[in-house]
Amino acid sequence: MTRHIIVTGASRGIGAAVARHFLSLGDTVVALSRSGDAPEGCAGSFAVDVASSQAVNEAVKAAIAEHGPVDVLVANAGITRDGLAMRMSDEQWRDVLGTNLDGAFYCARAVLSSMIRARSGRVIFMGSVSPFYGVPGQANYAAAKAGLVGLARSLAREVASRSITVNVVAPGFIETEMTSELGATSEEMTALIPMGHMGGVDDIAGVVGFLASNSAAYLTGQVIAVDGGLAMGL
Ligand code: NDP
Protein backbone atom coordinates (compact mmCIF):
# COMPACT_ATOMS: atom_id res chain seq x y z
CA MET A 1 0.00 0.00 0.00
CA THR A 2 1.28 3.47 -0.88
CA ARG A 3 2.15 5.51 2.19
CA HIS A 4 2.06 9.28 2.52
CA ILE A 5 5.49 10.34 3.72
CA ILE A 6 6.66 13.84 4.62
CA VAL A 7 10.42 14.42 4.63
CA THR A 8 11.84 17.75 5.76
CA GLY A 9 15.21 18.91 4.49
CA ALA A 10 14.69 16.73 1.43
CA SER A 11 16.37 19.10 -1.02
CA ARG A 12 19.78 17.47 -0.62
CA GLY A 13 21.97 15.27 1.56
CA ILE A 14 20.41 12.78 3.94
CA GLY A 15 16.86 14.06 3.43
CA ALA A 16 17.08 13.65 -0.34
CA ALA A 17 18.39 10.08 0.12
CA VAL A 18 15.52 9.32 2.51
CA ALA A 19 13.01 10.70 0.01
CA ARG A 20 14.57 8.63 -2.81
CA HIS A 21 14.42 5.51 -0.63
CA PHE A 22 10.68 5.86 -0.10
CA LEU A 23 10.11 6.83 -3.76
CA SER A 24 11.86 3.59 -4.77
CA LEU A 25 9.27 1.70 -2.70
CA GLY A 26 6.43 3.45 -4.54
CA ASP A 27 5.42 5.71 -1.64
CA THR A 28 3.93 9.19 -2.01
CA VAL A 29 6.61 11.57 -0.80
CA VAL A 30 6.11 15.23 0.05
CA ALA A 31 9.30 17.25 0.52
CA LEU A 32 9.82 20.35 2.65
CA SER A 33 12.83 22.65 2.62
CA ARG A 34 13.57 26.36 2.45
CA SER A 35 14.47 26.16 -1.24
CA GLY A 36 11.54 23.91 -2.12
CA ASP A 37 13.89 21.70 -4.18
CA ALA A 38 13.06 18.01 -4.09
CA PRO A 39 14.21 14.76 -5.69
CA GLU A 40 12.48 13.88 -8.94
CA GLY A 41 9.31 11.90 -8.39
CA CYS A 42 8.13 13.60 -5.20
CA ALA A 43 4.38 14.14 -5.22
CA GLY A 44 4.77 17.61 -3.79
CA SER A 45 7.33 20.03 -2.47
CA PHE A 46 6.94 23.07 -0.28
CA ALA A 47 9.36 25.94 0.26
CA VAL A 48 9.02 26.17 4.02
CA ASP A 49 11.22 27.33 6.87
CA VAL A 50 10.52 24.68 9.52
CA ALA A 51 11.29 27.24 12.23
CA SER A 52 7.98 28.90 11.36
CA SER A 53 5.10 27.00 12.95
CA GLN A 54 2.59 28.78 10.73
CA ALA A 55 4.42 27.83 7.53
CA VAL A 56 4.74 24.21 8.71
CA ASN A 57 1.06 24.00 9.65
CA GLU A 58 -0.01 25.38 6.26
CA ALA A 59 2.23 23.00 4.29
CA VAL A 60 1.18 19.93 6.27
CA LYS A 61 -2.48 20.88 5.96
CA ALA A 62 -2.10 21.21 2.19
CA ALA A 63 -0.26 17.87 1.98
CA ILE A 64 -2.98 16.12 3.98
CA ALA A 65 -5.72 17.72 1.86
CA GLU A 66 -4.06 16.38 -1.29
CA HIS A 67 -2.60 13.03 -0.20
CA GLY A 68 -4.55 12.05 2.92
CA PRO A 69 -3.30 11.28 6.44
CA VAL A 70 0.45 11.28 6.96
CA ASP A 71 1.82 7.78 7.56
CA VAL A 72 5.44 8.75 8.18
CA LEU A 73 7.14 12.00 9.16
CA VAL A 74 10.90 12.22 8.81
CA ALA A 75 11.89 15.48 10.55
CA ASN A 76 15.36 15.79 9.08
CA ALA A 77 15.90 19.50 8.33
CA GLY A 78 18.92 20.75 10.21
CA ILE A 79 21.70 23.29 10.23
CA THR A 80 24.94 23.93 12.07
CA ARG A 81 26.28 27.34 13.13
CA ASP A 82 29.40 26.22 14.99
CA GLY A 83 31.42 28.38 17.35
CA LEU A 84 32.86 28.21 20.83
CA ALA A 85 30.11 28.78 23.41
CA MET A 86 31.75 31.81 24.99
CA ARG A 87 31.73 33.58 21.62
CA MET A 88 28.44 32.19 20.33
CA SER A 89 25.92 34.87 19.40
CA ASP A 90 22.27 34.78 20.40
CA GLU A 91 21.51 34.42 16.70
CA GLN A 92 23.78 31.37 16.27
CA TRP A 93 22.10 29.76 19.27
CA ARG A 94 18.53 30.60 18.26
CA ASP A 95 18.94 29.70 14.56
CA VAL A 96 20.19 26.23 15.40
CA LEU A 97 17.61 25.59 18.12
CA GLY A 98 14.91 27.06 15.86
CA THR A 99 15.57 24.81 12.89
CA ASN A 100 16.74 21.60 14.57
CA LEU A 101 14.47 21.46 17.63
CA ASP A 102 11.55 23.89 17.23
CA GLY A 103 11.21 22.82 13.59
CA ALA A 104 11.04 19.12 14.47
CA PHE A 105 8.42 19.81 17.15
CA TYR A 106 6.28 21.94 14.81
CA CYS A 107 6.35 19.21 12.15
CA ALA A 108 5.50 16.44 14.62
CA ARG A 109 2.66 18.47 16.15
CA ALA A 110 1.28 19.20 12.69
CA VAL A 111 1.08 15.52 11.65
CA LEU A 112 0.05 13.92 14.95
CA SER A 113 -3.68 14.58 14.90
CA SER A 114 -4.02 12.85 11.51
CA MET A 115 -1.93 9.93 12.81
CA ILE A 116 -3.99 9.68 15.99
CA ARG A 117 -7.21 9.58 13.97
CA ALA A 118 -5.69 6.87 11.75
CA ARG A 119 -4.40 5.02 14.84
CA SER A 120 -1.06 4.49 13.17
CA GLY A 121 2.01 6.45 12.19
CA ARG A 122 5.76 6.81 12.39
CA VAL A 123 7.64 9.88 13.52
CA ILE A 124 11.39 9.79 12.92
CA PHE A 125 13.61 12.63 14.10
CA MET A 126 17.09 13.15 12.64
CA GLY A 127 19.30 13.54 15.69
CA SER A 128 23.06 13.26 15.91
CA VAL A 129 25.74 11.56 17.97
CA SER A 130 26.99 15.09 18.78
CA PRO A 131 25.21 15.31 22.18
CA PHE A 132 26.47 11.87 23.25
CA TYR A 133 30.01 12.36 22.05
CA GLY A 134 30.48 16.03 22.92
CA VAL A 135 31.88 18.16 20.10
CA PRO A 136 33.59 21.45 20.93
CA GLY A 137 31.98 24.31 19.02
CA GLN A 138 28.60 22.60 18.83
CA ALA A 139 26.92 23.65 22.09
CA ASN A 140 23.91 24.92 20.14
CA TYR A 141 23.69 21.90 17.84
CA ALA A 142 24.28 19.35 20.61
CA ALA A 143 21.63 21.01 22.80
CA ALA A 144 19.13 20.94 19.94
CA LYS A 145 19.84 17.31 19.06
CA ALA A 146 19.74 16.25 22.73
CA GLY A 147 16.39 18.01 22.94
CA LEU A 148 15.08 15.77 20.19
CA VAL A 149 15.66 12.73 22.40
CA GLY A 150 13.50 14.15 25.18
CA LEU A 151 10.92 15.27 22.66
CA ALA A 152 10.83 11.82 21.05
CA ARG A 153 10.51 9.94 24.33
CA SER A 154 7.73 12.16 25.68
CA LEU A 155 5.83 11.94 22.41
CA ALA A 156 6.42 8.20 22.22
CA ARG A 157 4.66 7.73 25.54
CA GLU A 158 1.84 10.10 24.58
CA VAL A 159 0.94 8.25 21.37
CA ALA A 160 2.08 4.65 21.90
CA SER A 161 -1.47 3.45 22.64
CA ARG A 162 -2.46 4.63 19.15
CA SER A 163 0.19 2.43 17.50
CA ILE A 164 2.31 5.45 16.61
CA THR A 165 6.05 5.08 17.09
CA VAL A 166 8.50 7.93 17.66
CA ASN A 167 12.23 7.36 17.29
CA VAL A 168 15.48 9.22 16.73
CA VAL A 169 18.12 8.28 14.18
CA ALA A 170 21.48 9.63 15.29
CA PRO A 171 23.94 9.77 12.39
CA GLY A 172 27.65 9.94 13.03
CA PHE A 173 29.81 11.45 10.35
CA ILE A 174 28.06 11.35 6.98
CA GLU A 175 29.30 12.72 3.66
CA THR A 176 27.03 15.65 2.76
CA GLU A 177 27.31 19.41 2.21
CA MET A 178 27.05 19.85 5.98
CA THR A 179 30.31 18.00 6.57
CA SER A 180 32.08 19.06 3.36
CA GLU A 181 33.44 22.26 4.90
CA LEU A 182 35.19 20.62 7.85
CA GLY A 183 38.61 20.11 6.18
CA ALA A 184 41.23 18.96 8.67
CA THR A 185 38.58 18.38 11.36
CA SER A 186 37.05 15.88 9.00
CA GLU A 187 40.28 13.83 8.91
CA GLU A 188 40.57 13.97 12.71
CA MET A 189 36.97 12.80 13.08
CA THR A 190 37.38 9.99 10.56
CA ALA A 191 40.36 8.69 12.53
CA LEU A 192 38.03 8.21 15.52
CA ILE A 193 35.51 6.08 13.64
CA PRO A 194 36.05 2.36 14.34
CA MET A 195 34.91 1.48 10.82
CA GLY A 196 37.53 3.90 9.49
CA HIS A 197 35.42 5.89 7.08
CA MET A 198 32.54 8.33 6.95
CA GLY A 199 29.05 7.06 6.28
CA GLY A 200 27.03 7.65 3.14
CA VAL A 201 23.54 9.11 2.94
CA ASP A 202 22.09 5.72 2.02
CA ASP A 203 23.41 4.26 5.29
CA ILE A 204 20.99 6.61 7.04
CA ALA A 205 18.14 6.22 4.54
CA GLY A 206 18.17 2.44 5.03
CA VAL A 207 17.72 2.73 8.80
CA VAL A 208 14.98 5.34 8.41
CA GLY A 209 13.29 2.99 5.96
CA PHE A 210 13.47 0.17 8.50
CA LEU A 211 11.97 2.36 11.26
CA ALA A 212 9.10 3.21 8.93
CA SER A 213 8.51 -0.43 8.00
CA ASN A 214 6.21 -3.02 9.56
CA SER A 215 9.29 -4.77 10.97
CA ALA A 216 9.75 -1.84 13.39
CA ALA A 217 6.15 -1.67 14.61
CA TYR A 218 7.13 -2.50 18.23
CA LEU A 219 10.15 -0.18 18.37
CA THR A 220 9.52 3.21 19.97
CA GLY A 221 11.25 5.86 22.06
CA GLN A 222 14.66 4.71 20.87
CA VAL A 223 17.78 6.43 19.64
CA ILE A 224 19.49 4.49 16.86
CA ALA A 225 23.07 5.63 16.26
CA VAL A 226 24.26 5.03 12.70
CA ASP A 227 27.88 6.04 13.05
CA GLY A 228 30.32 3.25 12.16
CA GLY A 229 30.80 2.73 15.91
CA LEU A 230 31.91 6.32 16.64
CA ALA A 231 29.76 6.82 19.73
CA MET A 232 29.21 3.21 20.79
CA GLY A 233 28.57 2.85 24.48
CA LEU A 234 27.84 6.52 25.02
P1 NDP B 1 22.57 19.30 4.47
O1 NDP B 1 23.09 20.62 4.86
O2 NDP B 1 23.16 18.60 3.32
O3 NDP B 1 20.98 19.41 4.21
C1 NDP B 1 20.16 20.06 5.15
C2 NDP B 1 18.74 20.04 4.65
O4 NDP B 1 17.91 20.74 5.57
C3 NDP B 1 18.58 20.72 3.31
O5 NDP B 1 17.61 20.05 2.56
C4 NDP B 1 18.10 22.11 3.69
O6 NDP B 1 17.40 22.62 2.59
C5 NDP B 1 17.20 21.78 4.89
N1 NDP B 1 16.99 22.89 5.81
C6 NDP B 1 17.92 23.55 6.53
N2 NDP B 1 17.35 24.50 7.27
C7 NDP B 1 16.01 24.44 7.02
C8 NDP B 1 14.89 25.15 7.49
N3 NDP B 1 15.00 26.14 8.40
N4 NDP B 1 13.68 24.83 7.02
C9 NDP B 1 13.54 23.83 6.12
N5 NDP B 1 14.55 23.11 5.64
C10 NDP B 1 15.79 23.41 6.09
O7 NDP B 1 22.61 18.41 5.78
P2 NDP B 1 22.65 16.83 5.99
O8 NDP B 1 21.92 16.14 4.93
O9 NDP B 1 24.05 16.47 6.28
O10 NDP B 1 21.86 16.72 7.37
C11 NDP B 1 20.52 16.31 7.46
C12 NDP B 1 20.18 16.09 8.92
O11 NDP B 1 21.07 15.11 9.46
C13 NDP B 1 20.34 17.34 9.78
O12 NDP B 1 19.34 17.37 10.75
C14 NDP B 1 21.70 17.12 10.43
O13 NDP B 1 21.80 17.81 11.65
C15 NDP B 1 21.69 15.62 10.61
N6 NDP B 1 23.03 15.07 10.77
C16 NDP B 1 23.94 15.11 9.75
C17 NDP B 1 25.20 14.58 9.94
C18 NDP B 1 26.24 14.56 8.88
O14 NDP B 1 27.36 14.09 9.17
N7 NDP B 1 25.97 15.02 7.67
C19 NDP B 1 25.59 13.99 11.23
C20 NDP B 1 24.55 14.01 12.23
C21 NDP B 1 23.33 14.53 11.99
P3 NDP B 1 17.32 24.17 2.22
O15 NDP B 1 18.71 24.71 2.32
O16 NDP B 1 16.73 24.19 0.86
O17 NDP B 1 16.40 24.70 3.23
GROMACS .gro file of C-alpha atoms and ligand atoms in nm:
model
  282
    1MET     CA    1   0.000   0.000   0.000
    2THR     CA    2   0.128   0.347  -0.088
    3ARG     CA    3   0.215   0.551   0.219
    4HIS     CA    4   0.206   0.928   0.252
    5ILE     CA    5   0.549   1.034   0.372
    6ILE     CA    6   0.666   1.384   0.462
    7VAL     CA    7   1.042   1.442   0.463
    8THR     CA    8   1.184   1.775   0.576
    9GLY     CA    9   1.521   1.891   0.449
   10ALA     CA   10   1.469   1.673   0.143
   11SER     CA   11   1.637   1.910  -0.102
   12ARG     CA   12   1.978   1.747  -0.062
   13GLY     CA   13   2.197   1.527   0.156
   14ILE     CA   14   2.041   1.278   0.394
   15GLY     CA   15   1.686   1.406   0.343
   16ALA     CA   16   1.708   1.365  -0.034
   17ALA     CA   17   1.839   1.008   0.012
   18VAL     CA   18   1.552   0.932   0.251
   19ALA     CA   19   1.301   1.070   0.001
   20ARG     CA   20   1.457   0.863  -0.281
   21HIS     CA   21   1.442   0.551  -0.063
   22PHE     CA   22   1.068   0.586  -0.010
   23LEU     CA   23   1.011   0.683  -0.376
   24SER     CA   24   1.186   0.359  -0.477
   25LEU     CA   25   0.927   0.170  -0.270
   26GLY     CA   26   0.643   0.345  -0.454
   27ASP     CA   27   0.542   0.571  -0.164
   28THR     CA   28   0.393   0.919  -0.201
   29VAL     CA   29   0.661   1.157  -0.080
   30VAL     CA   30   0.611   1.523   0.005
   31ALA     CA   31   0.930   1.725   0.052
   32LEU     CA   32   0.982   2.035   0.265
   33SER     CA   33   1.283   2.265   0.262
   34ARG     CA   34   1.357   2.636   0.245
   35SER     CA   35   1.447   2.616  -0.124
   36GLY     CA   36   1.154   2.391  -0.212
   37ASP     CA   37   1.389   2.170  -0.418
   38ALA     CA   38   1.306   1.801  -0.409
   39PRO     CA   39   1.421   1.476  -0.569
   40GLU     CA   40   1.248   1.388  -0.894
   41GLY     CA   41   0.931   1.190  -0.839
   42CYS     CA   42   0.813   1.360  -0.520
   43ALA     CA   43   0.438   1.414  -0.522
   44GLY     CA   44   0.477   1.761  -0.379
   45SER     CA   45   0.733   2.003  -0.247
   46PHE     CA   46   0.694   2.307  -0.028
   47ALA     CA   47   0.936   2.594   0.026
   48VAL     CA   48   0.902   2.617   0.402
   49ASP     CA   49   1.122   2.733   0.687
   50VAL     CA   50   1.052   2.468   0.952
   51ALA     CA   51   1.129   2.724   1.223
   52SER     CA   52   0.798   2.890   1.136
   53SER     CA   53   0.510   2.700   1.295
   54GLN     CA   54   0.259   2.878   1.073
   55ALA     CA   55   0.442   2.783   0.753
   56VAL     CA   56   0.474   2.421   0.871
   57ASN     CA   57   0.106   2.400   0.965
   58GLU     CA   58  -0.001   2.538   0.626
   59ALA     CA   59   0.223   2.300   0.429
   60VAL     CA   60   0.118   1.993   0.627
   61LYS     CA   61  -0.248   2.088   0.596
   62ALA     CA   62  -0.210   2.121   0.219
   63ALA     CA   63  -0.026   1.787   0.198
   64ILE     CA   64  -0.298   1.612   0.398
   65ALA     CA   65  -0.572   1.772   0.186
   66GLU     CA   66  -0.406   1.638  -0.129
   67HIS     CA   67  -0.260   1.303  -0.020
   68GLY     CA   68  -0.455   1.205   0.292
   69PRO     CA   69  -0.330   1.128   0.644
   70VAL     CA   70   0.045   1.128   0.696
   71ASP     CA   71   0.182   0.778   0.756
   72VAL     CA   72   0.544   0.875   0.818
   73LEU     CA   73   0.714   1.200   0.916
   74VAL     CA   74   1.090   1.222   0.881
   75ALA     CA   75   1.189   1.548   1.055
   76ASN     CA   76   1.536   1.579   0.908
   77ALA     CA   77   1.590   1.950   0.833
   78GLY     CA   78   1.892   2.075   1.021
   79ILE     CA   79   2.170   2.329   1.023
   80THR     CA   80   2.494   2.393   1.207
   81ARG     CA   81   2.628   2.734   1.313
   82ASP     CA   82   2.940   2.622   1.499
   83GLY     CA   83   3.142   2.838   1.735
   84LEU     CA   84   3.286   2.821   2.083
   85ALA     CA   85   3.011   2.878   2.341
   86MET     CA   86   3.175   3.181   2.499
   87ARG     CA   87   3.173   3.358   2.162
   88MET     CA   88   2.844   3.219   2.033
   89SER     CA   89   2.592   3.487   1.940
   90ASP     CA   90   2.227   3.478   2.040
   91GLU     CA   91   2.151   3.442   1.670
   92GLN     CA   92   2.378   3.137   1.627
   93TRP     CA   93   2.210   2.976   1.927
   94ARG     CA   94   1.853   3.060   1.826
   95ASP     CA   95   1.894   2.970   1.456
   96VAL     CA   96   2.019   2.623   1.540
   97LEU     CA   97   1.761   2.559   1.812
   98GLY     CA   98   1.491   2.706   1.586
   99THR     CA   99   1.557   2.481   1.289
  100ASN     CA  100   1.674   2.160   1.457
  101LEU     CA  101   1.447   2.146   1.763
  102ASP     CA  102   1.155   2.389   1.723
  103GLY     CA  103   1.121   2.282   1.359
  104ALA     CA  104   1.104   1.912   1.447
  105PHE     CA  105   0.842   1.981   1.715
  106TYR     CA  106   0.628   2.194   1.481
  107CYS     CA  107   0.635   1.921   1.215
  108ALA     CA  108   0.550   1.644   1.462
  109ARG     CA  109   0.266   1.847   1.615
  110ALA     CA  110   0.128   1.920   1.269
  111VAL     CA  111   0.108   1.552   1.165
  112LEU     CA  112   0.005   1.392   1.495
  113SER     CA  113  -0.368   1.458   1.490
  114SER     CA  114  -0.402   1.285   1.151
  115MET     CA  115  -0.193   0.993   1.281
  116ILE     CA  116  -0.399   0.968   1.599
  117ARG     CA  117  -0.721   0.958   1.397
  118ALA     CA  118  -0.569   0.687   1.175
  119ARG     CA  119  -0.440   0.502   1.484
  120SER     CA  120  -0.106   0.449   1.317
  121GLY     CA  121   0.201   0.645   1.219
  122ARG     CA  122   0.576   0.681   1.239
  123VAL     CA  123   0.764   0.988   1.352
  124ILE     CA  124   1.139   0.979   1.292
  125PHE     CA  125   1.361   1.263   1.410
  126MET     CA  126   1.709   1.315   1.264
  127GLY     CA  127   1.930   1.354   1.569
  128SER     CA  128   2.306   1.326   1.591
  129VAL     CA  129   2.574   1.156   1.797
  130SER     CA  130   2.699   1.509   1.878
  131PRO     CA  131   2.521   1.531   2.218
  132PHE     CA  132   2.647   1.187   2.325
  133TYR     CA  133   3.001   1.236   2.205
  134GLY     CA  134   3.048   1.603   2.292
  135VAL     CA  135   3.188   1.816   2.010
  136PRO     CA  136   3.359   2.145   2.093
  137GLY     CA  137   3.198   2.431   1.902
  138GLN     CA  138   2.860   2.260   1.883
  139ALA     CA  139   2.692   2.365   2.209
  140ASN     CA  140   2.391   2.492   2.014
  141TYR     CA  141   2.369   2.190   1.784
  142ALA     CA  142   2.428   1.935   2.061
  143ALA     CA  143   2.163   2.101   2.280
  144ALA     CA  144   1.913   2.094   1.994
  145LYS     CA  145   1.984   1.731   1.906
  146ALA     CA  146   1.974   1.625   2.273
  147GLY     CA  147   1.639   1.801   2.294
  148LEU     CA  148   1.508   1.577   2.019
  149VAL     CA  149   1.566   1.273   2.240
  150GLY     CA  150   1.350   1.415   2.518
  151LEU     CA  151   1.092   1.527   2.266
  152ALA     CA  152   1.083   1.182   2.105
  153ARG     CA  153   1.051   0.994   2.433
  154SER     CA  154   0.773   1.216   2.568
  155LEU     CA  155   0.583   1.194   2.241
  156ALA     CA  156   0.642   0.820   2.222
  157ARG     CA  157   0.466   0.773   2.554
  158GLU     CA  158   0.184   1.010   2.458
  159VAL     CA  159   0.094   0.825   2.137
  160ALA     CA  160   0.208   0.465   2.190
  161SER     CA  161  -0.147   0.345   2.264
  162ARG     CA  162  -0.246   0.463   1.915
  163SER     CA  163   0.019   0.243   1.750
  164ILE     CA  164   0.231   0.545   1.661
  165THR     CA  165   0.605   0.508   1.709
  166VAL     CA  166   0.850   0.793   1.766
  167ASN     CA  167   1.223   0.736   1.729
  168VAL     CA  168   1.548   0.922   1.673
  169VAL     CA  169   1.812   0.828   1.418
  170ALA     CA  170   2.148   0.963   1.529
  171PRO     CA  171   2.394   0.977   1.239
  172GLY     CA  172   2.765   0.994   1.303
  173PHE     CA  173   2.981   1.145   1.035
  174ILE     CA  174   2.806   1.135   0.698
  175GLU     CA  175   2.930   1.272   0.366
  176THR     CA  176   2.703   1.565   0.276
  177GLU     CA  177   2.731   1.941   0.221
  178MET     CA  178   2.705   1.985   0.598
  179THR     CA  179   3.031   1.800   0.657
  180SER     CA  180   3.208   1.906   0.336
  181GLU     CA  181   3.344   2.226   0.490
  182LEU     CA  182   3.519   2.062   0.785
  183GLY     CA  183   3.861   2.011   0.618
  184ALA     CA  184   4.123   1.896   0.867
  185THR     CA  185   3.858   1.838   1.136
  186SER     CA  186   3.705   1.588   0.900
  187GLU     CA  187   4.028   1.383   0.891
  188GLU     CA  188   4.057   1.397   1.271
  189MET     CA  189   3.697   1.280   1.308
  190THR     CA  190   3.738   0.999   1.056
  191ALA     CA  191   4.036   0.869   1.253
  192LEU     CA  192   3.803   0.821   1.552
  193ILE     CA  193   3.551   0.608   1.364
  194PRO     CA  194   3.605   0.236   1.434
  195MET     CA  195   3.491   0.148   1.082
  196GLY     CA  196   3.753   0.390   0.949
  197HIS     CA  197   3.542   0.589   0.708
  198MET     CA  198   3.254   0.833   0.695
  199GLY     CA  199   2.905   0.706   0.628
  200GLY     CA  200   2.703   0.765   0.314
  201VAL     CA  201   2.354   0.911   0.294
  202ASP     CA  202   2.209   0.572   0.202
  203ASP     CA  203   2.341   0.426   0.529
  204ILE     CA  204   2.099   0.661   0.704
  205ALA     CA  205   1.814   0.622   0.454
  206GLY     CA  206   1.817   0.244   0.503
  207VAL     CA  207   1.772   0.273   0.880
  208VAL     CA  208   1.498   0.534   0.841
  209GLY     CA  209   1.329   0.299   0.596
  210PHE     CA  210   1.347   0.017   0.850
  211LEU     CA  211   1.197   0.236   1.126
  212ALA     CA  212   0.910   0.321   0.893
  213SER     CA  213   0.851  -0.043   0.800
  214ASN     CA  214   0.621  -0.302   0.956
  215SER     CA  215   0.929  -0.477   1.097
  216ALA     CA  216   0.975  -0.184   1.339
  217ALA     CA  217   0.615  -0.167   1.461
  218TYR     CA  218   0.713  -0.250   1.823
  219LEU     CA  219   1.015  -0.018   1.837
  220THR     CA  220   0.952   0.321   1.997
  221GLY     CA  221   1.125   0.586   2.206
  222GLN     CA  222   1.466   0.471   2.087
  223VAL     CA  223   1.778   0.643   1.964
  224ILE     CA  224   1.949   0.449   1.686
  225ALA     CA  225   2.307   0.563   1.626
  226VAL     CA  226   2.426   0.503   1.270
  227ASP     CA  227   2.788   0.604   1.305
  228GLY     CA  228   3.032   0.325   1.216
  229GLY     CA  229   3.080   0.273   1.591
  230LEU     CA  230   3.191   0.632   1.664
  231ALA     CA  231   2.976   0.682   1.973
  232MET     CA  232   2.921   0.321   2.079
  233GLY     CA  233   2.857   0.285   2.448
  234LEU     CA  234   2.784   0.652   2.502
  235NDP     P1  235   2.257   1.930   0.447
  235NDP     O1  236   2.309   2.062   0.486
  235NDP     O2  237   2.316   1.860   0.332
  235NDP     O3  238   2.098   1.941   0.421
  235NDP     C1  239   2.016   2.006   0.515
  235NDP     C2  240   1.874   2.004   0.465
  235NDP     O4  241   1.791   2.074   0.557
  235NDP     C3  242   1.858   2.072   0.331
  235NDP     O5  243   1.761   2.005   0.256
  235NDP     C4  244   1.810   2.211   0.369
  235NDP     O6  245   1.740   2.262   0.259
  235NDP     C5  246   1.720   2.178   0.489
  235NDP     N1  247   1.699   2.289   0.581
  235NDP     C6  248   1.792   2.355   0.653
  235NDP     N2  249   1.735   2.450   0.727
  235NDP     C7  250   1.601   2.444   0.702
  235NDP     C8  251   1.489   2.515   0.749
  235NDP     N3  252   1.500   2.614   0.840
  235NDP     N4  253   1.368   2.483   0.702
  235NDP     C9  254   1.354   2.383   0.612
  235NDP     N5  255   1.455   2.311   0.564
  235NDP    C10  256   1.579   2.341   0.609
  235NDP     O7  257   2.261   1.841   0.578
  235NDP     P2  258   2.265   1.683   0.599
  235NDP     O8  259   2.192   1.614   0.493
  235NDP     O9  260   2.405   1.647   0.628
  235NDP    O10  261   2.186   1.672   0.737
  235NDP    C11  262   2.052   1.631   0.746
  235NDP    C12  263   2.018   1.609   0.892
  235NDP    O11  264   2.107   1.511   0.946
  235NDP    C13  265   2.034   1.734   0.978
  235NDP    O12  266   1.934   1.737   1.075
  235NDP    C14  267   2.170   1.712   1.043
  235NDP    O13  268   2.180   1.781   1.165
  235NDP    C15  269   2.169   1.562   1.061
  235NDP     N6  270   2.303   1.507   1.077
  235NDP    C16  271   2.394   1.511   0.975
  235NDP    C17  272   2.520   1.458   0.994
  235NDP    C18  273   2.624   1.456   0.888
  235NDP    O14  274   2.736   1.409   0.917
  235NDP     N7  275   2.597   1.502   0.767
  235NDP    C19  276   2.559   1.399   1.123
  235NDP    C20  277   2.455   1.401   1.223
  235NDP    C21  278   2.333   1.453   1.199
  235NDP     P3  279   1.732   2.417   0.222
  235NDP    O15  280   1.871   2.471   0.232
  235NDP    O16  281   1.673   2.419   0.086
  235NDP    O17  282   1.640   2.470   0.323
   0.00000   0.00000   0.00000
